[in-house]
XYZ file of C-alpha atoms in Angstrom:
370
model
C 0.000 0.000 0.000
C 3.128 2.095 0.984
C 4.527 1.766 -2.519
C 1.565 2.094 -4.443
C 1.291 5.832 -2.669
C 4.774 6.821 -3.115
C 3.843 5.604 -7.041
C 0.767 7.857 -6.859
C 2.530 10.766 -5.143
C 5.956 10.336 -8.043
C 3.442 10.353 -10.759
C 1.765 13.721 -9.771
C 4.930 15.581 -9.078
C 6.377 14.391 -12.468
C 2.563 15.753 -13.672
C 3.528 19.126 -12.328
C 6.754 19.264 -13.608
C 5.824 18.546 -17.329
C 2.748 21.328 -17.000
C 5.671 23.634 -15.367
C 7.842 23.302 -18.995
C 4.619 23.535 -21.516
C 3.432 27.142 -19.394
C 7.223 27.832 -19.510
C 7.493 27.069 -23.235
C 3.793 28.748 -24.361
C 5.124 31.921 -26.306
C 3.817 35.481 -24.617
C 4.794 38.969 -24.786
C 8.009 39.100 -22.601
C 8.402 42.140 -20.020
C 11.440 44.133 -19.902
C 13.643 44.534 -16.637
C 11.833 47.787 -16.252
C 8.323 46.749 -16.462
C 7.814 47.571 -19.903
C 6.678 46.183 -22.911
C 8.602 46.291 -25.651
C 7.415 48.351 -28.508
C 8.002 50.793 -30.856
C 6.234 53.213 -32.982
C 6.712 54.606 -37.371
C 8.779 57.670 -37.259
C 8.601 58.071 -41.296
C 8.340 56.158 -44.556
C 9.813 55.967 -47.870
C 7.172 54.601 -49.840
C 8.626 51.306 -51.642
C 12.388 52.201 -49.839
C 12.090 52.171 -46.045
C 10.679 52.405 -42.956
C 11.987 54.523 -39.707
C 10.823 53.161 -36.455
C 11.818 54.216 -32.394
C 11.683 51.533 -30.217
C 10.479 51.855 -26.635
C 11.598 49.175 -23.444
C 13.661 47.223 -25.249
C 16.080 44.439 -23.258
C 19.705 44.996 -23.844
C 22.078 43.103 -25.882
C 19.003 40.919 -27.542
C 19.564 39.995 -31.583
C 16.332 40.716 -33.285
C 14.977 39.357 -36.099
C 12.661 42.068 -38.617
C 10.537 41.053 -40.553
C 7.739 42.385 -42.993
C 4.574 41.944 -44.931
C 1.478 42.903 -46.094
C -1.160 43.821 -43.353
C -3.524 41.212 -41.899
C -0.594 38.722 -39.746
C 0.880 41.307 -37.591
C 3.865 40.615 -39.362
C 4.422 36.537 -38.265
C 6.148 34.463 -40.689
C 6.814 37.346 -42.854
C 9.780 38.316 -44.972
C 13.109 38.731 -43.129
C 14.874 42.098 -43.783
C 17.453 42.164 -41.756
C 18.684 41.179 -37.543
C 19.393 44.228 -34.965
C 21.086 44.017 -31.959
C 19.809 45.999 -29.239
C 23.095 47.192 -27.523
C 22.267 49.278 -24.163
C 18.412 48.795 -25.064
C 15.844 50.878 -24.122
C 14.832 53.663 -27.005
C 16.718 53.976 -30.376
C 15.832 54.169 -33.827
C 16.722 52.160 -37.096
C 15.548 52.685 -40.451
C 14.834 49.025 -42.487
C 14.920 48.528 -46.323
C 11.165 47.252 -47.560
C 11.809 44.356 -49.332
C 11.463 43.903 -52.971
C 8.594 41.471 -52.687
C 6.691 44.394 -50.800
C 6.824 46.992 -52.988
C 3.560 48.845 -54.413
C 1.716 47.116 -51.615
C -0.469 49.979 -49.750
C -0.558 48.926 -46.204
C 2.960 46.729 -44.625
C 3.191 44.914 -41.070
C 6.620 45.455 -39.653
C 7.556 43.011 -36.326
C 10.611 42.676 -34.519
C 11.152 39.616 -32.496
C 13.733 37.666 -30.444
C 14.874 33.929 -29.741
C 13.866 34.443 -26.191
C 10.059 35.543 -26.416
C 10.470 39.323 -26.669
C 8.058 40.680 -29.955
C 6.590 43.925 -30.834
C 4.853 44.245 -33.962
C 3.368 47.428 -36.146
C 1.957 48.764 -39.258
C 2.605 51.437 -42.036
C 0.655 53.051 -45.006
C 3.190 52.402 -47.718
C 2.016 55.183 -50.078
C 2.693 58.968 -50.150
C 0.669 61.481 -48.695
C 0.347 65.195 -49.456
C 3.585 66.948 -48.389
C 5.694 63.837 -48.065
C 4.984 60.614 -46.148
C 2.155 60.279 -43.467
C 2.501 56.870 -41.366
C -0.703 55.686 -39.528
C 0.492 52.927 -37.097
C -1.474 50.741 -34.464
C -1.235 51.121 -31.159
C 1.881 49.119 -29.986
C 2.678 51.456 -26.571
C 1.335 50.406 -22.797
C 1.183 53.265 -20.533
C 0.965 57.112 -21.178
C 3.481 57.570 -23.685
C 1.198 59.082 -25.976
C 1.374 58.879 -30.033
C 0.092 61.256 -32.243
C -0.136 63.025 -35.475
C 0.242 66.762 -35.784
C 1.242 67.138 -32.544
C -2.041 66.204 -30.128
C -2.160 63.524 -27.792
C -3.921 61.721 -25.046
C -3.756 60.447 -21.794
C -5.009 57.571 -19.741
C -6.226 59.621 -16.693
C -8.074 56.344 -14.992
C -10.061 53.360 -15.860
C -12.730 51.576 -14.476
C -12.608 47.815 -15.018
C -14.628 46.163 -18.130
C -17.001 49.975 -18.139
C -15.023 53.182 -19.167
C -11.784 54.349 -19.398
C -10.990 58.403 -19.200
C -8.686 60.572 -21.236
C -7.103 64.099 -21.083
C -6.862 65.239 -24.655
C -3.774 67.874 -24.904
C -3.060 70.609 -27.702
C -5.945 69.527 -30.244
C -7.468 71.728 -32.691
C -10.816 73.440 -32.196
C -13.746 72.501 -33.713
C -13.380 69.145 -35.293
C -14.702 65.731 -34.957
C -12.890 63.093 -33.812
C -13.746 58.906 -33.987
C -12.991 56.767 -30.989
C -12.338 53.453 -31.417
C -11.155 50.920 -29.164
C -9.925 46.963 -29.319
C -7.631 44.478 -28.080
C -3.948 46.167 -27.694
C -2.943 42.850 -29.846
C -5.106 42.804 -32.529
C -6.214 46.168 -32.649
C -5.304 46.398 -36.207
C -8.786 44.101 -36.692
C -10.453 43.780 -33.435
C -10.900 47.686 -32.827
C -14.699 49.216 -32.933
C -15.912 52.646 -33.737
C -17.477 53.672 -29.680
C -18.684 56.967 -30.366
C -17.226 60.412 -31.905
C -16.167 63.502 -30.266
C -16.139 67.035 -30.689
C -12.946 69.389 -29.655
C -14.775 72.070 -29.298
C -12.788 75.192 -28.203
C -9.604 73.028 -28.379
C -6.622 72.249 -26.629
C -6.773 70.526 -23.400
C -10.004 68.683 -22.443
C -10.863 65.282 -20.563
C -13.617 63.116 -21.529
C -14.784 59.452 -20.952
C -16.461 56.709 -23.244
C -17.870 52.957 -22.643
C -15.594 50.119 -23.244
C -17.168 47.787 -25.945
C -17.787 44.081 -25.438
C -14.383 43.359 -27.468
C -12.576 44.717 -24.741
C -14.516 42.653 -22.316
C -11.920 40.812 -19.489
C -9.019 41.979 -21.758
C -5.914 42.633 -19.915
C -4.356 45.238 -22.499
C -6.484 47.386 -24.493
C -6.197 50.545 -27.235
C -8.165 53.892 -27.665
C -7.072 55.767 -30.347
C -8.821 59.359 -32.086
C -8.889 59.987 -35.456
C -10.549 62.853 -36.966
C -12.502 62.950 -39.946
C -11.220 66.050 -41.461
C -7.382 67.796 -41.055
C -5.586 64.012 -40.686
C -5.093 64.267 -37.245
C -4.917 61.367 -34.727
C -3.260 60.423 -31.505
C -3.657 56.886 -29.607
C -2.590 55.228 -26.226
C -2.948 52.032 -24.396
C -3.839 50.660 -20.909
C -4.585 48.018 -18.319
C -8.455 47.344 -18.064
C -8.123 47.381 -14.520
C -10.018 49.503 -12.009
C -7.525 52.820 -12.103
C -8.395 56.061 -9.581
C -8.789 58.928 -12.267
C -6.104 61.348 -11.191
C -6.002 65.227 -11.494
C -5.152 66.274 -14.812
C -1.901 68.249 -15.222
C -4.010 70.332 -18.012
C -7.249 72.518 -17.734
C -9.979 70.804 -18.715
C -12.825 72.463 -20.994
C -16.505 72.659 -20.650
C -18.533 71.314 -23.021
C -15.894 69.277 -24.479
C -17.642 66.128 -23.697
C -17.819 62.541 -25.561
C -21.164 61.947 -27.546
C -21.226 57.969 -28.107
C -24.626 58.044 -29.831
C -25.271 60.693 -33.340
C -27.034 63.982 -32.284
C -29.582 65.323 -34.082
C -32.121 68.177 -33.165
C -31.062 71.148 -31.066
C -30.807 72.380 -27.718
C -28.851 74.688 -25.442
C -28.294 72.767 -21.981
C -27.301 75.010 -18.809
C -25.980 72.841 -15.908
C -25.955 73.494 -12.437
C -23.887 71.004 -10.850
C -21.361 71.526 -7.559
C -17.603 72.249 -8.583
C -16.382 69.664 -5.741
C -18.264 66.946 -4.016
C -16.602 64.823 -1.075
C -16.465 60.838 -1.433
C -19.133 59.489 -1.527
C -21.054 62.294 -1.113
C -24.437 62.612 -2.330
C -25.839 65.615 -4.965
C -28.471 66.936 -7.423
C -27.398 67.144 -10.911
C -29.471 69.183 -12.696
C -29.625 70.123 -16.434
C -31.840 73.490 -17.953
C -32.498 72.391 -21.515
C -33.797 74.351 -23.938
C -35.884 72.602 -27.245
C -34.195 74.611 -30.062
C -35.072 72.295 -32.740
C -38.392 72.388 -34.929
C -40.330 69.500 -33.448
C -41.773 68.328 -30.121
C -39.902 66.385 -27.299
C -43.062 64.115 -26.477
C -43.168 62.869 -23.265
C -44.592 59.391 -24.777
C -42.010 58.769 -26.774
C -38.604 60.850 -25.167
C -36.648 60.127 -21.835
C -33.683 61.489 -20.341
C -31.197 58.358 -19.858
C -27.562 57.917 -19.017
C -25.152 57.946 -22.064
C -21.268 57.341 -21.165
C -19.120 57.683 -18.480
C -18.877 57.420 -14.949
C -21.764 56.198 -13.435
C -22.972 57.952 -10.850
C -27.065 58.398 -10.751
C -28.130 56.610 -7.669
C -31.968 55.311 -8.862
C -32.653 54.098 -12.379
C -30.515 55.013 -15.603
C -33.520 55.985 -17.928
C -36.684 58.034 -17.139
C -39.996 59.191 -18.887
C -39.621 63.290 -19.540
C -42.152 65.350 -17.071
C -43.811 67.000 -19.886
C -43.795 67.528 -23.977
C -41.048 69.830 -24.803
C -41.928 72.049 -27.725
C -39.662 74.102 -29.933
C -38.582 77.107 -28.036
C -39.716 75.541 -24.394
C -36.795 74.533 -21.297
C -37.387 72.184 -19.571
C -35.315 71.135 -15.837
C -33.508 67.528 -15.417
C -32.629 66.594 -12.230
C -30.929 62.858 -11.717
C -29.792 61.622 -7.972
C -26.255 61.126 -8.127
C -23.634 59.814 -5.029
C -19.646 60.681 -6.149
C -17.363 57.989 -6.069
C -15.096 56.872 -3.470
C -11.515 57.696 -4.722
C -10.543 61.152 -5.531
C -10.188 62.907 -8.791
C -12.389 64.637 -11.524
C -14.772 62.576 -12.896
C -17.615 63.294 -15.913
C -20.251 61.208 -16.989
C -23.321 62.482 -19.839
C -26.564 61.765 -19.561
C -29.388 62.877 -22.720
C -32.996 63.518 -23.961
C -32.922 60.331 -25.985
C -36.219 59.197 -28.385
C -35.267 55.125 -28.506
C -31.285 54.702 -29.544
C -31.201 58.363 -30.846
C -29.715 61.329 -28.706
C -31.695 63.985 -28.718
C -29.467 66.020 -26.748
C -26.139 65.629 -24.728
C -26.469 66.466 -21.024
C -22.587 66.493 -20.167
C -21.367 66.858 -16.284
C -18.193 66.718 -14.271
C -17.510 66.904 -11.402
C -14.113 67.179 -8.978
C -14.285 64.167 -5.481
C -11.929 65.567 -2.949
């Protein structure tokens, strides 16, 4: 009986052991000694010549292979160019040669990758744009370290798990729309969806927060990135979907600037009346004047006021019936129970007059949790 447990007990260690070298062996994303990811982003292109790139987190003294291809594999198995040793590591550039095999393709994968499980991986438009060259890359960066086109970028200023993630938008432009969309930090390049759109609205620095889609659902790295639909600007960033205290923005953030995650149609001018600080967990009144500038009715029997992005915050139901019919020309006060959350920071959240899936009217808010 003795033997026949020692058997037992020799069999499950040697069970262990063999389970110990296949997780060992299973190929992931390797972390740098300094807790980063290594990745890089396109600096320029020579359409049909080469491709500049600046690496970011990179291990030391690690022989990289680089390889290309046309878009769609994030680069695996593709076309070897060339091997780079890393040296001291860290953040350099390198320029590669697009291969022969590559040329007149419009869109190239470019992926650098080591015999000891480091990768990073990225993509190029291999065609020339007004003025010279104009890469558009995915999102291969974790953490702020913002990228951007034309000089605008965007922060992660906190995150709340599997529900919204909040950004400080720096130096953009006034007045133009931008598309948010937002995937897998992996597979970005094809797992990304359009969330909503936003409007800069007086420009430069602004914070705003949108709903993480079902994609992103339970997925440890994800990627926001902007890009609007006039002017060729764009800026992107990645981060942890993990519950992350939103922290005071280094920036001044401006009204109305707010995400609108649904199309707007109609009109309306929306006064709100909301405190400028609120302690944790504090309860208050938010409360909305909106005015019915369009040319038809709000009818109470077929318009609500509901919650549309962001923080959540309303303490009682997310959707209600309007008090009355709203016509052209007529305001009308919203008031929603709200209790602030419990770490401090600036938070925003929008609520709108909503007729079925179509908003009405953006009721935008923020507040500041001391």
């Amino acid at each position: 009986m003795k033997t026949q447990k020692l058997s037992k007990l020799y069999r499950l260690i040697a069970a262990f052991a063999a389970l110990f070298i296949l997780l060992a062996a299973a190929p992931m994303p390797a972390v740098h000694a300094d807790g980063g990811i290594p990745s890089f982003i396109i600096v320029s292109v020579k359409p049909d010549e080469s491709v500049r790139i600046r690496t970011s987190s990179f291990p030391a003294n690690t022989l990289f292979t680089v390889r290309m291809d046309v878009i769609g594999k994030a680069g695996v198995n593709g076309i070897i160019v060339t091997q780079t040793n890393t040296g001291a590591g860290g953040a350099f550039e390198e320029t590669y040669a697009i291969p022969a095999e590559l040329k007149g393709k419009p869109q190239l994968a470019i992926r650098l990758e080591s015999a000891n499980g480091y990768y990073a991986y990225n993509w190029f438009n291999n065609v020339t744009a007004s003025g010279g060259s104009t890469p558009t890359p995915v999102p291969t960066i974790v953490g702020n370290i913002p990228v951007t086109g034309k000089g605008i970028n965007i922060k992660i200023a906190g995150v709340s798990a599997n529900k919204t993630v909040t950004i400080d938008a720096n130096n953009f432009p006034a007045n133009l729309n931008f598309r948010i969309r937002i995937g897998p930090f992996y597979n970005f390049w094809k797992g990304s969806e359009v969330v909503g759109t936003i409007n800069s609205g007086n420009g430069g620095s602004f914070r705003f927060t949108v709903n993480l889609p079902g994609a992103v659902n339970n997925v440890e790295l994800v990627s926001i990135r902007l890009d609007s639909t006039t002017g060729g600007y764009y800026a992107y960033n990645a981060f942890k979907n993990v519950d992350t205290a939103i922290v005071t923005p280094g920036s001044t953030v401006v009204p109305g600037s707010t995400a609108t995650p649904v199309p707007s149609v109609g009109s309306c001018t929306v006064t709100s009346n909301v405190p400028g600080s609120i302690s944790k967990g504090g309860e208050f009144d938010a409360k909305w004047t909106v005015k019915n500038t369009g040319s038809k009715n709000w009818d109470l029997s077929s318009v609500d006021y509901a919650f549309i992005s962001g923080t959540e915050m309303h303490k009682r139901a997310s959707r209600y019936d309007l008090p009355k019919t709203v016509k052209p020309g007529e305001s009308i006060t919203i008031v929603v129970d709200m209790v602030a959350p419990k770490y401090s920071g600036y938070y925003s959240t929008t609520w709108g007059i909503v007729s079925g899936s179509t908003n009405l009217c953006s009721l935008p808010m923020q507040i500041y949790v001391k």
